[in-house]
Coordinates of C-alpha atoms and ligand atoms in Angstrom, one line a residue:
M1 CA 0.0 0.0 0.0
K2 CA 1.3 3.4 -0.9
T3 CA 1.5 5.6 2.2
L4 CA 2.2 9.2 3.2
L5 CA 3.3 10.8 6.4
L6 CA 1.1 13.1 8.5
P7 CA 3.0 16.1 10.0
S8 CA 3.2 14.1 13.3
G9 CA 5.3 11.5 11.5
V10 CA 2.5 8.8 11.4
S11 CA 2.3 6.9 8.2
V12 CA -1.2 6.4 6.7
P13 CA -2.4 4.7 3.5
V14 CA -3.2 7.0 0.6
L15 CA -6.3 5.0 -0.1
G16 CA -8.8 4.5 2.8
Q17 CA -12.5 3.9 3.3
G18 CA -15.3 6.4 3.8
T19 CA -18.5 5.4 5.7
W20 CA -21.1 8.0 5.1
R21 CA -24.6 6.4 4.9
M22 CA -23.3 3.1 6.4
G23 CA -25.6 1.9 9.2
E24 CA -28.7 3.6 7.8
D25 CA -30.3 0.6 6.2
P26 CA -30.4 -2.5 8.3
S27 CA -30.7 -4.7 5.2
Q28 CA -27.2 -3.5 4.1
R29 CA -25.4 -4.0 7.5
K30 CA -23.9 -7.4 6.8
A31 CA -22.6 -6.3 3.4
E32 CA -21.2 -3.1 4.9
I33 CA -19.3 -5.0 7.6
A34 CA -18.0 -7.5 5.0
A35 CA -16.9 -4.6 2.8
L36 CA -15.1 -2.7 5.6
R37 CA -13.3 -5.9 6.6
L38 CA -12.3 -6.7 3.1
G39 CA -11.0 -3.2 2.6
V40 CA -8.8 -3.6 5.7
D41 CA -7.6 -7.0 4.4
L42 CA -6.6 -5.2 1.2
G43 CA -4.6 -2.5 3.1
M44 CA -7.3 0.3 3.0
T45 CA -6.9 0.6 6.8
L46 CA -7.7 4.3 7.1
I47 CA -11.4 4.5 8.1
D48 CA -13.2 7.8 7.9
T49 CA -16.4 8.5 9.9
A50 CA -18.2 11.2 11.8
E51 CA -20.6 11.7 14.7
M52 CA -22.9 13.1 12.0
Y53 CA -23.0 9.7 10.1
V54 CA -25.8 8.3 12.2
G55 CA -25.1 4.5 12.6
A56 CA -21.8 4.4 10.8
E57 CA -19.7 4.5 13.9
E58 CA -21.6 1.5 15.3
V59 CA -21.1 -0.4 12.0
I60 CA -17.4 0.2 12.2
A61 CA -17.3 -1.0 15.8
E62 CA -19.1 -4.2 14.8
A63 CA -16.9 -4.7 11.7
L64 CA -13.5 -3.9 13.1
R65 CA -13.4 -4.0 16.9
D66 CA -11.2 -7.1 16.8
R67 CA -8.9 -5.3 14.4
R68 CA -8.4 -2.0 16.2
S69 CA -4.6 -2.2 16.0
E70 CA -4.7 -2.5 12.2
I71 CA -6.8 0.5 11.5
F72 CA -6.3 4.3 11.5
L73 CA -9.6 5.7 12.7
V74 CA -10.8 9.2 11.8
S75 CA -14.0 10.8 13.2
K76 CA -15.4 14.3 13.3
V77 CA -17.1 16.7 15.6
M78 CA -20.1 18.7 14.3
P79 CA -19.6 22.4 14.4
N80 CA -22.6 22.9 16.8
N81 CA -20.8 20.6 19.3
A82 CA -17.4 22.2 18.8
T83 CA -17.2 24.2 22.0
R84 CA -14.5 23.4 24.5
H85 CA -16.8 21.2 26.6
G86 CA -19.0 20.0 23.6
T87 CA -16.0 18.7 21.7
I88 CA -14.8 16.6 24.5
K89 CA -18.3 15.2 25.1
A90 CA -18.8 14.6 21.4
C91 CA -15.4 12.7 21.2
E92 CA -16.3 10.6 24.2
N93 CA -19.6 9.7 22.6
S94 CA -17.9 8.7 19.4
L95 CA -15.4 6.6 21.3
K96 CA -18.4 4.8 23.0
R97 CA -20.1 4.1 19.7
L98 CA -16.9 3.0 18.1
K99 CA -16.1 0.9 21.2
T100 CA -12.5 2.1 21.3
D101 CA -10.3 4.1 23.7
F102 CA -8.9 6.5 21.2
L103 CA -9.2 8.0 17.7
D104 CA -6.1 8.3 15.5
L105 CA -7.4 11.6 14.0
Y106 CA -10.3 13.9 15.1
L107 CA -11.5 16.6 12.7
L108 CA -13.7 19.7 13.0
H109 CA -16.3 18.7 10.4
W110 CA -16.8 22.2 9.1
R111 CA -16.6 25.7 10.6
E112 CA -19.5 27.6 12.1
S113 CA -19.6 30.2 14.9
V114 CA -17.6 28.6 17.7
P115 CA -14.2 30.2 17.9
L116 CA -11.5 27.9 16.5
E117 CA -9.4 28.6 19.7
E118 CA -12.1 26.8 21.7
T119 CA -12.2 23.7 19.5
F120 CA -8.4 23.5 19.3
E121 CA -8.1 23.8 23.1
A122 CA -10.5 20.8 23.4
F123 CA -8.4 18.9 20.8
Q124 CA -5.3 19.6 22.9
L125 CA -7.0 18.3 26.0
L126 CA -8.2 15.2 24.2
K127 CA -4.7 14.6 22.9
R128 CA -3.2 15.1 26.4
D129 CA -5.6 12.5 27.7
G130 CA -4.8 10.0 25.0
K131 CA -8.3 10.1 23.5
I132 CA -7.1 11.3 20.2
K133 CA -3.6 11.0 18.6
D134 CA -3.9 13.8 16.1
Y135 CA -6.4 16.5 15.0
G136 CA -7.3 18.4 12.0
V137 CA -10.1 20.2 10.1
S138 CA -12.5 19.7 7.2
N139 CA -14.1 22.0 4.6
F140 CA -11.5 24.8 5.4
D141 CA -10.7 27.1 2.5
L142 CA -7.3 28.8 2.3
S143 CA -8.4 31.8 4.4
D144 CA -9.7 29.5 7.2
M145 CA -6.4 27.5 7.0
K146 CA -4.3 30.6 7.4
E147 CA -6.3 31.7 10.4
A148 CA -6.3 28.3 12.0
M149 CA -2.6 27.7 11.5
A150 CA -1.8 31.1 13.0
L151 CA -3.4 30.1 16.3
N152 CA -1.7 28.4 19.2
S153 CA -1.9 24.7 18.5
G154 CA -2.9 25.4 14.9
E155 CA 0.5 24.2 13.8
E156 CA -0.5 20.7 14.9
I157 CA -3.3 20.4 12.3
A158 CA -2.7 17.1 10.6
T159 CA -5.0 17.4 7.6
N160 CA -7.8 19.3 5.9
Q161 CA -10.5 17.0 4.5
V162 CA -12.2 18.6 1.5
Y163 CA -14.3 17.9 -1.6
Y164 CA -11.8 17.1 -4.3
N165 CA -12.1 15.1 -7.4
L166 CA -11.8 15.5 -11.2
L167 CA -15.1 17.4 -11.3
H168 CA -14.1 19.7 -8.4
R169 CA -10.5 20.8 -8.8
G170 CA -10.8 24.3 -7.3
I171 CA -8.4 23.6 -4.5
E172 CA -5.6 23.3 -7.1
W173 CA -5.7 27.1 -7.5
D174 CA -4.3 27.9 -4.0
L175 CA -5.3 25.6 -1.1
L176 CA -3.6 22.5 -2.4
P177 CA -0.2 24.2 -3.3
W178 CA -0.3 26.0 0.1
C179 CA -0.8 22.7 2.0
R180 CA 1.8 20.9 -0.1
K181 CA 4.3 23.6 0.7
R182 CA 3.8 22.8 4.4
A183 CA 3.7 19.0 3.8
L184 CA 0.1 19.1 5.1
P185 CA -1.9 16.3 3.5
I186 CA -5.3 16.9 1.9
M187 CA -7.9 14.2 2.4
S188 CA -10.2 14.0 -0.7
Y189 CA -13.9 13.3 0.2
S190 CA -16.5 12.2 -2.3
P191 CA -13.6 11.2 -4.6
I192 CA -15.9 9.4 -7.1
E193 CA -18.7 12.0 -6.9
K194 CA -20.9 9.7 -4.8
G195 CA -20.6 6.9 -7.4
E196 CA -21.4 9.1 -10.4
M197 CA -17.9 8.7 -11.9
S198 CA -18.7 5.1 -12.8
H199 CA -20.8 6.3 -15.7
N200 CA -18.8 9.4 -16.7
S201 CA -18.4 9.2 -20.4
K202 CA -15.3 11.3 -20.5
L203 CA -13.5 8.7 -18.4
K204 CA -14.5 5.7 -20.5
S205 CA -11.9 6.0 -23.3
I206 CA -9.0 6.4 -20.8
A207 CA -10.4 3.5 -18.7
K208 CA -10.3 1.3 -21.8
R209 CA -6.6 1.9 -22.3
H210 CA -6.0 0.4 -18.9
N211 CA -8.6 -2.3 -19.0
A212 CA -10.1 -0.4 -16.1
T213 CA -13.3 1.2 -15.1
P214 CA -14.0 5.0 -15.1
T215 CA -14.2 4.9 -11.2
Q216 CA -10.7 3.4 -11.1
I217 CA -9.3 6.1 -13.4
A218 CA -10.9 8.8 -11.2
L219 CA -9.3 7.3 -8.1
A220 CA -6.0 6.6 -9.8
W221 CA -5.8 10.3 -10.8
L222 CA -6.4 11.4 -7.2
I223 CA -3.8 8.9 -5.9
H224 CA -1.4 10.3 -8.5
Q225 CA -1.7 13.8 -6.9
K226 CA 1.1 14.5 -4.4
N227 CA 0.1 14.7 -0.7
V228 CA -3.5 13.5 -1.1
I229 CA -5.3 10.8 0.8
V230 CA -8.4 9.4 -0.9
I231 CA -11.4 7.9 1.0
P232 CA -14.1 6.4 -1.3
K233 CA -17.0 4.8 0.4
A234 CA -18.0 1.4 -0.7
G235 CA -20.7 -0.7 1.0
Q236 CA -20.3 -3.6 -1.5
M237 CA -17.3 -5.9 -1.6
E238 CA -17.0 -5.8 -5.4
H239 CA -16.7 -2.0 -5.2
V240 CA -14.0 -2.3 -2.5
R241 CA -12.0 -4.7 -4.8
E242 CA -12.5 -2.4 -7.8
N243 CA -11.4 0.7 -5.8
R244 CA -8.3 -1.1 -4.4
R245 CA -7.1 -2.0 -7.9
S246 CA -7.0 1.7 -8.8
L247 CA -3.7 1.8 -6.9
E248 CA -2.1 -0.4 -9.6
I249 CA -3.0 1.9 -12.5
Q250 CA 0.0 4.0 -13.7
L251 CA -1.4 7.0 -15.6
S252 CA 0.7 8.0 -18.6
K253 CA 1.6 11.6 -19.5
Q254 CA -1.0 11.3 -22.3
D255 CA -3.6 10.1 -19.9
L256 CA -2.9 13.1 -17.6
I257 CA -3.1 15.5 -20.6
D258 CA -6.4 14.0 -21.7
L259 CA -7.8 14.2 -18.2
N260 CA -6.8 17.9 -17.9
N261 CA -8.6 18.5 -21.2
A262 CA -11.7 16.7 -20.1
F263 CA -11.7 18.1 -16.6
P264 CA -9.9 21.4 -16.7
P265 CA -8.0 22.7 -13.7
P266 CA -9.2 26.0 -12.2
H267 CA -8.2 29.3 -14.0
Q268 CA -9.2 31.5 -11.1
K269 CA -10.0 31.3 -7.4
D270 CA -13.4 29.8 -6.7
P271 CA -14.8 29.4 -3.2
L272 CA -14.2 25.9 -1.8
A273 CA -16.7 23.4 -3.0
I274 CA -18.6 21.9 -0.1
L275 CA -21.0 19.0 -0.3
Ligands
NAP1 P1 -17.9 8.6 -2.8 O1 -16.9 7.9 -2.0 O2 -17.5 9.6 -3.9 O3 -19.0 7.6 -3.4 C1 -19.7 6.7 -2.7 C2 -20.7 6.0 -3.6 O4 -20.0 5.4 -4.7 C3 -21.5 4.9 -2.9 O5 -22.8 5.0 -3.4 C4 -20.8 3.6 -3.4 O6 -21.7 2.5 -3.5 C5 -20.4 4.0 -4.8 N1 -19.2 3.3 -5.2 C6 -18.1 3.0 -4.5 N2 -17.2 2.3 -5.2 C7 -17.8 2.2 -6.5 C8 -17.3 1.6 -7.7 N3 -16.1 1.0 -7.7 N4 -18.2 1.7 -8.7 C9 -19.4 2.3 -8.7 N5 -19.8 2.9 -7.5 C10 -19.0 2.8 -6.4 O7 -18.9 9.5 -1.9 P2 -19.0 9.9 -0.3 O8 -19.4 8.8 0.5 O9 -19.7 11.2 -0.3 O10 -17.4 10.3 0.1 C11 -16.5 9.4 0.6 C12 -16.3 9.6 2.1 O11 -15.9 10.9 2.4 C13 -17.7 9.6 2.9 O12 -18.2 8.3 3.0 C14 -17.2 10.2 4.2 O13 -16.5 9.3 5.0 C15 -16.4 11.3 3.7 N6 -17.1 12.6 3.4 C16 -16.7 13.7 4.2 C17 -17.4 14.9 4.0 C18 -17.0 16.1 4.9 O14 -17.7 17.1 4.9 N7 -15.8 16.0 5.5 C19 -18.4 15.1 3.1 C20 -18.7 14.0 2.3 C21 -18.1 12.8 2.5 P3 -21.8 1.3 -2.5 O15 -21.8 1.9 -1.1 O16 -23.1 0.7 -2.9 O17 -20.7 0.4 -2.7

């Protein structure tokens, strides 16, 4: 598995697993558990979840409780809980649902009115108490990142999880280069546009060259980007296998040119895309 280093020096796989919408449909539970376990077997050991994903944390607990030492577990606090006290409570509730003692990474899901200082102070306390190993943010545009990193404890931010895929390349204008300069990884969410990449006609011809699927090309392109972690969600085992194989695809110079033509990079600053 290809890996990259977080600023804290921890190594994480560049391809992980998302869990949004897992645990919502009881008829899918068995399949979701099997998919998560298979993903871990295949090296996709970074698991992304959030207190907002009702039911997903419980599915993860059921799927991976016996494999805690193998996984890198990420969860998120909702902005309305992100006060000093609320963040600590929210984390403890996530730990209970996940049936674990600690999170490897804890993120502020997005920013609202609670001052960042308060949330980061709580993150520091959680870190001190061993409840989280690292912390970071999500849906932060460049101005938010600059503000956050200027704060006490802002320097310890481990990642910014954002909407980034071939159809949403806005961060390449400023946020991505800025983070790269600081060796701060970006985590790409909705990397396959919630499954829609699988029938994207612009990807089909490139996919054919590699005997691959359009989804695999979309993932391979993200994996090719420096300093990017990718977290597709797959509740079906065949999707997990397909996504894992995207790591083996080597995109050629011509593929990258064709992808740039089909999905142009930004020519100006656009506000950060948010799902
Ligand atoms: P996604 O990963 O782009 O797409 C997930 C959808 O694609 C599911 O319906 C899945 O179906 C389908 N899929 C997976 N592999 C496939 C394949 N090989 N071929 C065809 N379809 C495939 O979307 P996402 O769930 O929105 O994003 C990924 C993760 O990022 C989330 O689960 C969550 O952990 C995180 N996220 C974070 C934020 C944030 O604000 N920080 C926002 C959104 C998402 P099956 O499940 O049926 O396999």
